[in-house]
Coordinates of C-alpha atoms and ligand atoms in Angstrom, one line a residue:
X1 CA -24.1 28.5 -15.2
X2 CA -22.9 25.5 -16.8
X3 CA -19.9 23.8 -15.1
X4 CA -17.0 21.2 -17.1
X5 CA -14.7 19.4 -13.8
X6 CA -12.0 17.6 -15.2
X7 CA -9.7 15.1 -13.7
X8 CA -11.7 11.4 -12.3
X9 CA -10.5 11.1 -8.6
X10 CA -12.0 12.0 -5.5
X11 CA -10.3 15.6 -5.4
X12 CA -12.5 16.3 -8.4
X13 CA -15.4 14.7 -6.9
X14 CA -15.2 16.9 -3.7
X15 CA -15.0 19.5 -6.1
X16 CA -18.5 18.5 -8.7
X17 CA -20.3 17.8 -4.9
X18 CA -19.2 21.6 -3.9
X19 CA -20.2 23.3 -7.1
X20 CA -23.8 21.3 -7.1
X21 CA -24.6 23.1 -3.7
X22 CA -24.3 26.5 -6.0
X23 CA -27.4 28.0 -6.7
X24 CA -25.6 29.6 -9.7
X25 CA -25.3 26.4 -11.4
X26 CA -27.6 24.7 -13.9
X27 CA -25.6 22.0 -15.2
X28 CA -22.2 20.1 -14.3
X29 CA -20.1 17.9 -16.3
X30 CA -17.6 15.9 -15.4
X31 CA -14.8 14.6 -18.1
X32 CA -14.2 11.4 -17.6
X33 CA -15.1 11.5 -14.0
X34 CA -16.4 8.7 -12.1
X35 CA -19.5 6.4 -10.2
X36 CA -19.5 9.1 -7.8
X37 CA -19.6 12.2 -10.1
X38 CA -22.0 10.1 -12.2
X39 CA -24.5 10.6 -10.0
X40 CA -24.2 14.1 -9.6
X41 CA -22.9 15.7 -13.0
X42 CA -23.0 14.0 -16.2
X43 CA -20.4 12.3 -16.9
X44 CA -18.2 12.7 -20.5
X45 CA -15.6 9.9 -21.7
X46 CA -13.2 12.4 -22.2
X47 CA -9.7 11.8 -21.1
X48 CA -8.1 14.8 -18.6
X49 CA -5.2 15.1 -21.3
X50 CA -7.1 15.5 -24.4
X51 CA -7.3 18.9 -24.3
X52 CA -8.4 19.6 -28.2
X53 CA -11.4 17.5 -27.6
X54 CA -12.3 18.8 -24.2
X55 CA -11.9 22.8 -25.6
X56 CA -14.3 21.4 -28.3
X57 CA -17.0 19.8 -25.7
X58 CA -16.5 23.2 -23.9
X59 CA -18.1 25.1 -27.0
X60 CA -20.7 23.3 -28.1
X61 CA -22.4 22.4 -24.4
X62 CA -21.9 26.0 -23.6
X63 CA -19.1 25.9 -20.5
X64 CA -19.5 29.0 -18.3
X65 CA -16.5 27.4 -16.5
X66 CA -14.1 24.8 -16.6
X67 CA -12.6 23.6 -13.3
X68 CA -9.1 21.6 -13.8
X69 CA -8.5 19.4 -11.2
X70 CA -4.9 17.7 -12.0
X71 CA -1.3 18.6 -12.4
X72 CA -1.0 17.3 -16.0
X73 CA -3.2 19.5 -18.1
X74 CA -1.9 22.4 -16.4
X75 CA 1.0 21.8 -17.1
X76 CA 0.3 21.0 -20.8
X77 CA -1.5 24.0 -21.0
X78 CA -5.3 23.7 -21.1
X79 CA -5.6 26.9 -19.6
X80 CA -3.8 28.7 -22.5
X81 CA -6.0 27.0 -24.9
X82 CA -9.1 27.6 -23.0
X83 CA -8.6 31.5 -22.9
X84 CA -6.9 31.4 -26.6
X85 CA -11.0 30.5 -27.4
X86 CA -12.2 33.2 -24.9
X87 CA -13.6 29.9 -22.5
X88 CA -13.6 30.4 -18.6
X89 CA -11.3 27.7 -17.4
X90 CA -9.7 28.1 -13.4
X91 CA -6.1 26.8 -12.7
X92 CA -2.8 28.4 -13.6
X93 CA -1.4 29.0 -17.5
X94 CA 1.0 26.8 -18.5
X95 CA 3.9 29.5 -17.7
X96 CA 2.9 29.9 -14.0
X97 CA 2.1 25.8 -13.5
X98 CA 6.1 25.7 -13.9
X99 CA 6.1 26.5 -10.0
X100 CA 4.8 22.6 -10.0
X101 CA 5.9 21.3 -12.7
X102 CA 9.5 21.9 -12.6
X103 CA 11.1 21.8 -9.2
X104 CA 13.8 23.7 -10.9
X105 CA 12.0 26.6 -11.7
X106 CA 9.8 26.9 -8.0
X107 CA 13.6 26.5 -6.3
X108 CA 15.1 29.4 -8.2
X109 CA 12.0 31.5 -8.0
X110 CA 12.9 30.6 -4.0
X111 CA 16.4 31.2 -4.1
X112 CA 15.8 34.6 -5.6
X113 CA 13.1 36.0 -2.7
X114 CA 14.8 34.3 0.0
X115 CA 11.6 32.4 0.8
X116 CA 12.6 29.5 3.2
X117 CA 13.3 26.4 2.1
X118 CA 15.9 23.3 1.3
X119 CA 19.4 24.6 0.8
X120 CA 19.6 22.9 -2.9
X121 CA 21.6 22.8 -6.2
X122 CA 20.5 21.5 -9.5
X123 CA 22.0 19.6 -11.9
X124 CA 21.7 18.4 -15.3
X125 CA 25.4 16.7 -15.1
X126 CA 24.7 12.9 -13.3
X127 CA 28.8 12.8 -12.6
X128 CA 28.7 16.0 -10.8
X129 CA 25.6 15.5 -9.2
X130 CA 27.6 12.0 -7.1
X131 CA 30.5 14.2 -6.8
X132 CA 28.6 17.1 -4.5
X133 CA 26.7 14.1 -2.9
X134 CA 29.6 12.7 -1.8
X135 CA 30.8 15.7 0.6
X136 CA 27.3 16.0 1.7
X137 CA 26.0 14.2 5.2
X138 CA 22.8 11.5 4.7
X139 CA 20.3 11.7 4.3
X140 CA 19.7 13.8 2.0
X141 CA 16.7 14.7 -0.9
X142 CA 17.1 13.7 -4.5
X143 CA 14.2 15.4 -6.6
X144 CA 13.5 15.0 -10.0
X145 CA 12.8 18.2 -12.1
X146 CA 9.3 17.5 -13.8
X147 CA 6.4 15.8 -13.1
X148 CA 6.2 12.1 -11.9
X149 CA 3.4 10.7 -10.6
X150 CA 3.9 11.0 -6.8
X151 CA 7.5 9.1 -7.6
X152 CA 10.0 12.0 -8.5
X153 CA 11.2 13.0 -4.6
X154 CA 13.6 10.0 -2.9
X155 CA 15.5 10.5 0.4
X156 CA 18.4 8.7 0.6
X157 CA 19.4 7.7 4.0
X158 CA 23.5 6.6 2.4
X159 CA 25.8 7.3 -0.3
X160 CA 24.6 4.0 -2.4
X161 CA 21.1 4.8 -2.6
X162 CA 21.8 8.5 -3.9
X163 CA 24.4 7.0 -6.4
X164 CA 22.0 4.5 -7.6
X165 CA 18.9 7.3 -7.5
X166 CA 20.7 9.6 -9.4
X167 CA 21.9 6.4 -12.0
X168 CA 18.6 5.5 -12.6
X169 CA 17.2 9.0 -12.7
X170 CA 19.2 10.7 -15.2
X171 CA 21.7 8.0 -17.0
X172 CA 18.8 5.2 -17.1
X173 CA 15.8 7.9 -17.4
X174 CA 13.7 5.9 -15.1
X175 CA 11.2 8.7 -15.1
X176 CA 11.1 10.0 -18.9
X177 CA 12.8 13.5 -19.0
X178 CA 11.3 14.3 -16.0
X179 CA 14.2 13.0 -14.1
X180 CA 16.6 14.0 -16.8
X181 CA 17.8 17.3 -14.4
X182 CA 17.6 16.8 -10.7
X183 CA 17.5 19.2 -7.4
X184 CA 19.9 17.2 -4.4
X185 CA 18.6 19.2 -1.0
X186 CA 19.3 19.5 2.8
X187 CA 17.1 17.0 4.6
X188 CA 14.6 19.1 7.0
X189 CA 13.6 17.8 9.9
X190 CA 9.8 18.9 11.2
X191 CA 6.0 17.9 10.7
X192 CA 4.2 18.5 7.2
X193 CA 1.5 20.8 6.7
X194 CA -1.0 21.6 3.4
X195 CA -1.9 25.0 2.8
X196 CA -4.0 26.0 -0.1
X197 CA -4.6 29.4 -1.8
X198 CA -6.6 30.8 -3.8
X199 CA -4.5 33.5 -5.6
X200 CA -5.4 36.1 -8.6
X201 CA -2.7 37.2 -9.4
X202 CA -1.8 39.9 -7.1
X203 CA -3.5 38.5 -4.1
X204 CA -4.8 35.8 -2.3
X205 CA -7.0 34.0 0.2
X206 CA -5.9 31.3 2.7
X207 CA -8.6 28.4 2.8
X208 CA -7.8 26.4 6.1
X209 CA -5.3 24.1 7.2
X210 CA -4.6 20.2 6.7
X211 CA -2.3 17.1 6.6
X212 CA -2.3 14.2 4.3
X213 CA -0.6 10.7 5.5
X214 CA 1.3 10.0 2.4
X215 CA 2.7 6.5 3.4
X216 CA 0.6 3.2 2.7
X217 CA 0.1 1.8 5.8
X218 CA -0.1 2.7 9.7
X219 CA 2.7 4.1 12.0
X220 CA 3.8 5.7 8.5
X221 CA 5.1 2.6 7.1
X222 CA 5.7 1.4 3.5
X223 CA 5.9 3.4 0.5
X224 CA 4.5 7.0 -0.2
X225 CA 1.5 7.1 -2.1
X226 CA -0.7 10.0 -3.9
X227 CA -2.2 9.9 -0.1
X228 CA -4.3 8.0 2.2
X229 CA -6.0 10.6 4.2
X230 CA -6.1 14.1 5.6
X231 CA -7.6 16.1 8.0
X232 CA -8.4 19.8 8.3
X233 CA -7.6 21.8 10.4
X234 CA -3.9 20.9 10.9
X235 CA -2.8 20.9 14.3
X236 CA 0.8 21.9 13.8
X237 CA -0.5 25.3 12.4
X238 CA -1.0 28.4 14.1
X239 CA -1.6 32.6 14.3
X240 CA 1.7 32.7 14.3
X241 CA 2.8 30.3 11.2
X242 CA 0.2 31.9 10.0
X243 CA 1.7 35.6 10.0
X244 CA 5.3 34.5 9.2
X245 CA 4.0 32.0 6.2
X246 CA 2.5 35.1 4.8
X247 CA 5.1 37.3 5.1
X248 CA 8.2 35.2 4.0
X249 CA 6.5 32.8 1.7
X250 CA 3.3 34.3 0.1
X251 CA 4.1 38.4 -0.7
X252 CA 7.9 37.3 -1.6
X253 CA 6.5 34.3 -4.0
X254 CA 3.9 37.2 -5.2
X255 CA 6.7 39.8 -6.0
X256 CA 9.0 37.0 -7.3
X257 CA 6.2 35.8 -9.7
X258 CA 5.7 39.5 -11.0
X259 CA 9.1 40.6 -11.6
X260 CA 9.4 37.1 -13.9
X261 CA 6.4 38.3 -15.6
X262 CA 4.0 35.1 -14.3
X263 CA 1.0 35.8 -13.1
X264 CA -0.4 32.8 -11.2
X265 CA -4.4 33.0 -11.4
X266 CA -5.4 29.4 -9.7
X267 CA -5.7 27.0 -6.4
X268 CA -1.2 27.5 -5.0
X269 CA -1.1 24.6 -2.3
X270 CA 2.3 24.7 -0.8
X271 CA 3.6 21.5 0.7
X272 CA 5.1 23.1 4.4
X273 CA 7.7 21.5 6.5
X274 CA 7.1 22.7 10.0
X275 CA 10.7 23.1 11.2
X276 CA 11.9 24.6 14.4
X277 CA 12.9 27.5 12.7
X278 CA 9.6 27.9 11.1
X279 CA 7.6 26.7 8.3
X280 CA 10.1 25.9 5.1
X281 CA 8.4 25.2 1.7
X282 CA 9.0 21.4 0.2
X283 CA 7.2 22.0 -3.2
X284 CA 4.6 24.1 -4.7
X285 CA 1.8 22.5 -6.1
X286 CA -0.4 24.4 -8.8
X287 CA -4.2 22.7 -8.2
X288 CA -6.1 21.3 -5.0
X289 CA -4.4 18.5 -2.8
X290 CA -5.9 14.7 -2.8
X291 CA -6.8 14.2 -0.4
X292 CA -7.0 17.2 1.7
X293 CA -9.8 18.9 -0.9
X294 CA -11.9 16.0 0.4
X295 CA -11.4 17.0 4.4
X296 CA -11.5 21.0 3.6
X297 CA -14.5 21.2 0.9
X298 CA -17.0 19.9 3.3
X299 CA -15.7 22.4 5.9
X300 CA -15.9 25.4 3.4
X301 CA -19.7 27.0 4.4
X302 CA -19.2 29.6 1.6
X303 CA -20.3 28.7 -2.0
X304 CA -17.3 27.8 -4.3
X305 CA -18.4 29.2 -7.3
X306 CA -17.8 32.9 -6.7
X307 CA -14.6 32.0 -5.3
X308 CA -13.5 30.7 -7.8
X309 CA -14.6 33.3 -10.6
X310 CA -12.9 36.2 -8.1
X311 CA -9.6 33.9 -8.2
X312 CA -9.7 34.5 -12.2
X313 CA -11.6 37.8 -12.0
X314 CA -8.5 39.3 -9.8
X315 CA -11.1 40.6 -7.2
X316 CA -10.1 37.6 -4.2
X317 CA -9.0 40.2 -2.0
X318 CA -12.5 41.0 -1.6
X319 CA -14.1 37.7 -0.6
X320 CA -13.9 36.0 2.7
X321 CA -14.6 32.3 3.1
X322 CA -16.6 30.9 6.0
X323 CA -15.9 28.0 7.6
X324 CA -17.4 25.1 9.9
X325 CA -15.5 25.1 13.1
X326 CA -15.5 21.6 12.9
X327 CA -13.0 19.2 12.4
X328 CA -13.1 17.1 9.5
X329 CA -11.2 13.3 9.2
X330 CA -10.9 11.8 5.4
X331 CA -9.8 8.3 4.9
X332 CA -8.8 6.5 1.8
X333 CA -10.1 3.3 1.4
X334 CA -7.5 1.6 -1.7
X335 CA -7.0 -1.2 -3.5
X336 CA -4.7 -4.5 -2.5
X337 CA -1.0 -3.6 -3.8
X338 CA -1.9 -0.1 -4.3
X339 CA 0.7 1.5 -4.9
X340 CA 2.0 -1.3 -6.5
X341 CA 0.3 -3.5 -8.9
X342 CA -3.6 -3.6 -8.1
X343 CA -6.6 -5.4 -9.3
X344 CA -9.3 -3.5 -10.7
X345 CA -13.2 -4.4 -11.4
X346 CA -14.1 -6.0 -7.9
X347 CA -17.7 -5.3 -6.5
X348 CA -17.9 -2.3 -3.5
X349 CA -20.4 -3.1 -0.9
X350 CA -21.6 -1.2 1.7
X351 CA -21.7 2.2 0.0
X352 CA -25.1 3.1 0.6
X353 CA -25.2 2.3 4.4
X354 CA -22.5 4.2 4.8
X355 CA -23.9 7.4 3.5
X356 CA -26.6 6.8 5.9
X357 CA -24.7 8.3 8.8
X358 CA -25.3 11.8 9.6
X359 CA -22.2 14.4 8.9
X360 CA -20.1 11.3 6.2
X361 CA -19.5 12.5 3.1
X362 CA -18.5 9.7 1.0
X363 CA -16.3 10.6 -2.4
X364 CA -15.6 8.3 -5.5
X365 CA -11.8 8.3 -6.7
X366 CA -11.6 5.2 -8.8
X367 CA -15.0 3.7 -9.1
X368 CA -16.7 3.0 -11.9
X369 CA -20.6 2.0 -12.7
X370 CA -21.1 -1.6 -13.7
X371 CA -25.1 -2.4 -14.6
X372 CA -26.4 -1.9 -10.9
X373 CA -23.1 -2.5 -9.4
X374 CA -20.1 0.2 -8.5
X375 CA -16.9 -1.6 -8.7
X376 CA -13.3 -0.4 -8.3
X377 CA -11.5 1.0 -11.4
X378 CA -8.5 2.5 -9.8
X379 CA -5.8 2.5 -6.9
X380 CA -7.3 5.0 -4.2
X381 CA -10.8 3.8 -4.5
X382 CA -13.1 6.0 -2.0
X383 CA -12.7 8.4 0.6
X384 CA -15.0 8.8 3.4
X385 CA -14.9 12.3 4.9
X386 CA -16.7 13.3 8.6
X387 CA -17.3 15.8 10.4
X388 CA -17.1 16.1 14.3
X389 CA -16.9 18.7 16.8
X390 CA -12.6 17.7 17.0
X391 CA -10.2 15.8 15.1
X392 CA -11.2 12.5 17.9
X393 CA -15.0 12.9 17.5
X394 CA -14.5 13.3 13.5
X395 CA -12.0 10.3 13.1
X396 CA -15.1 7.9 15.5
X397 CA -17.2 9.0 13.1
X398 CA -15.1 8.4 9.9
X399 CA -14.0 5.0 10.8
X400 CA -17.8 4.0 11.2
X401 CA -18.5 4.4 8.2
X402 CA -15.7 3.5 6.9
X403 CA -16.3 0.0 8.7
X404 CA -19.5 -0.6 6.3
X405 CA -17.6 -0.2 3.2
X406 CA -15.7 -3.3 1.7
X407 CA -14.7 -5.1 -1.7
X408 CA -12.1 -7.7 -2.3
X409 CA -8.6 -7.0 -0.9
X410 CA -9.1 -3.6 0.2
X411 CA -6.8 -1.8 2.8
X412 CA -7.2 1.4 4.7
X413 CA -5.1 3.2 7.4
X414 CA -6.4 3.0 10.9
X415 CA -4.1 5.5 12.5
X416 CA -5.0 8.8 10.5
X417 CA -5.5 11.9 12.0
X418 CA -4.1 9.8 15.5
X419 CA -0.8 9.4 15.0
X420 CA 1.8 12.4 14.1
X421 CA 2.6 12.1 10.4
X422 CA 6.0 11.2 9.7
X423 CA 8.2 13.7 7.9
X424 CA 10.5 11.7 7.2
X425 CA 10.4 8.6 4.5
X426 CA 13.7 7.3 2.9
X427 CA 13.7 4.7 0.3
X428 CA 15.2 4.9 -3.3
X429 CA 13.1 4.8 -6.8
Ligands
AMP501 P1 7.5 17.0 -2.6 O1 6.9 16.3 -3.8 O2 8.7 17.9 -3.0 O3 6.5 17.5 -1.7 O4 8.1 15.7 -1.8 C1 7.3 14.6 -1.4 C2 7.5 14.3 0.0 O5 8.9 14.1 0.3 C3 7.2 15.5 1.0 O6 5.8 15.5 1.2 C4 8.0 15.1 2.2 O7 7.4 14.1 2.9 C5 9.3 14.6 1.5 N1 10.3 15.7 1.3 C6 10.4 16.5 0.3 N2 11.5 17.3 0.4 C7 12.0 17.1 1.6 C8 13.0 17.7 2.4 N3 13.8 18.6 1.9 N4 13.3 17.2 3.7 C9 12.5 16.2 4.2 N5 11.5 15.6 3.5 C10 11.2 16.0 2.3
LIG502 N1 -1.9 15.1 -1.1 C1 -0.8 15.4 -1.9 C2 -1.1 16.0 -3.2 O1 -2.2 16.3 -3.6 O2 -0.1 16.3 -3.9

């Protein structure tokens, strides 16, 4: 079979590096990918939002499948126009990416099956979004409706920074229309947990657990970020979270999807809040987490590939995935300023000695090929990925590699997978 990956980060390289161990596939593409991916799949300078051109590529290399690794053509609707032109793609139709792509839309869809989650209320109205903030206690969560780049959710610990949130949000439009309707929400207090799905429609499969550390630098400090490590399994999950996520949050999401006429055929990663009251659902997201599809691909022992053709085939309830008892650590190596202003273009060293070291896995995010040289292209530059017999013996191992790798001004977290991951991050936009 002939594979098309899109999206250029290291999600989408955990993904090509999967899909290569198929013995199903001949040839992989990745559009526009990058130094990593170049040296497994054949790399096209397509962007992940031109979606005309990369139908168009689909047809003439003849794409058995086209795997969609970000939130944006999704929600654009690549899928739609994959299938409109009878070509394979996995991920969600634009109808069922809403559950991501408006906050709105998954909150309602919550409200209706009672799944557990933020008390919230939505609002299109800034004045009468401050006036029910005011008779609410801090802090509280101010989400913007669509899509923003990691930059949409803000916890406001007092009354000015909601005002000013809200201001900038939907008089100023700060975020494009994204921000133009917002969801305010009870503050929940807990640890965070990952959990992807692989759903068809009427079913699903769980794939194991993880955690990202979305804040820039150790002890959870700074600002969040798109994430700057994970490991798998999680260890705030259990039999029982298990048993109670499926019955509150998975069947009701099922039914609720059904009776709106949605049918959800893709990767469903729900962002958990373990609470003392259980596990409560933050968000929905439509594809596979960054960087938790780095920490849980090189656990999965089962090939990809039919996994992923059940998932659109509708027959997932008949596949089980195997797994590595081991633990796997990922850490993001990033640019200086990341997630603020970066440098790009500065020579990575270190690469190759790193991938020496028995159970690292080392994936490209933004990387790209210069003559002989790799040098950085992008804020989350590499994530190195090992695998030990527990979360300690996995991090050891991790952080030696990660040791060997360096360019100018690069930072990295030294505390993940050690230190619990903060819940809770106020700040404004
Ligand atoms: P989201 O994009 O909705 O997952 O939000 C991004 C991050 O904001 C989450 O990963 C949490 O760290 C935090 N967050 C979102 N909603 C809440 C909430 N209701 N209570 C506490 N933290 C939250
Ligand atoms: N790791 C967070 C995300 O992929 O949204």
């Amino acid at each position: 079979m002939n594979i098309l990956v899109i999206g250029s980060g290291g999600r989408e390289h955990a993904l090509a590096w999967k899909l290569r161990q198929s013995p199903h596939v001949d040839r992989i593409f990745c559009a526009p990918g990058n130094a990593g991916t170049s040296e497994i799949t054949e790399n096209v300078a397509i962007p992940a939002t031109d979606l005309p051109t990369l139908a168009k590529f689909a047809r003439q290399n003849r794409i058995d499948l086209t795997v969609v690794g970000p939130d944006d053509p999704l929600a654009a609707g690549i899928v739609d126009l994959f299938t409109s032109e009878k070509l394979r793609a996995f991920g969600p139709d634009k109808s069922a990416a809403r559950i991501e792509s408006s906050k709105i839309f998954a909150k309602e869809l919550m409200r209706t099956q009672k799944i557990p989650t933020a008390e919230a209320r939505t609002f299109c109205n800034s004045a009468e979004a401050l006036h029910h903030c005011e008779r609410l206690r801090f802090p509280i969560v101010i989400k913007a409706d669509g899509l923003a780049l990691g930059k949409g959710v803000v916890i406001a610990a007092d009354a000015d920074t909601a005002r000013s949130t809200i201001d900038q949000m939907m008089n100023q439009a700060r975020l494009g229309d994204s921000g133009r309707r917002i969801v305010v929400e009870e503050f929940l207090q807990g640890t965070e947990c990952s959990l992807h799905a692989l759903v068809d429609g009427k079913d699903y499969v769980l794939l194991e657990s993880s955690r990202d550390h979305k804040r820039a630098f150790d002890g959870d400090q700074g600002p969040n970020t798109g994430g700057m490590g994970a490991f798998s399994p999680a260890n705030n999950w259990n039999k029982e979270s298990q048993s109670r996520f499926d019955s509150e949050i998975m069947r009701p999401l099922l039914r609720g999807l059904r009776e709106k006429g949605v049918t959800f055929r893709g990767l469903l990663y729900p962002g958990l809040m373990i609470t003392a009251d259980g596990p409560r659902v933050l968000e929905f997201n439509c594809r596979f987490g960054d960087p938790e599809t780095q920490a849980l691909l090189p656990r999965m022992r089962s090939d990809l590939l039919p996994l992923l053709e059940a998932t659109i085939d509708g027959t997932i309830e008949q596949c089980a995935i195997e797994w590595d008892t081991r633990a796997a650590v990922t850490v993001v190596l990033a640019s200086g300023g990341y997630p603020g202003k970066y440098e790009t273009g500065k020579p990575i060293s270190g690469l190759d000695d790193a991938a020496t070291l028995e159970d690292v896995q080392i994936f490209h995010a933004g990387t790209k090929r210069d003559g002989k040289e790799t040098k950085t292209a992008g804020g989350r530059v590499i994530a190195v990925t090992a695998l030990g017999s527990d979360l300690e013996a996995a991090r050891a191992r991790a952080y030696e590699a990660m040791s060997r790798i360096s360019f100018e001004n690069c930072h990295y977290r030294r505390d993940i997978a050690l230190t619990p991951v903060a819940a809770n991050v106020t700040g404004s936009l």
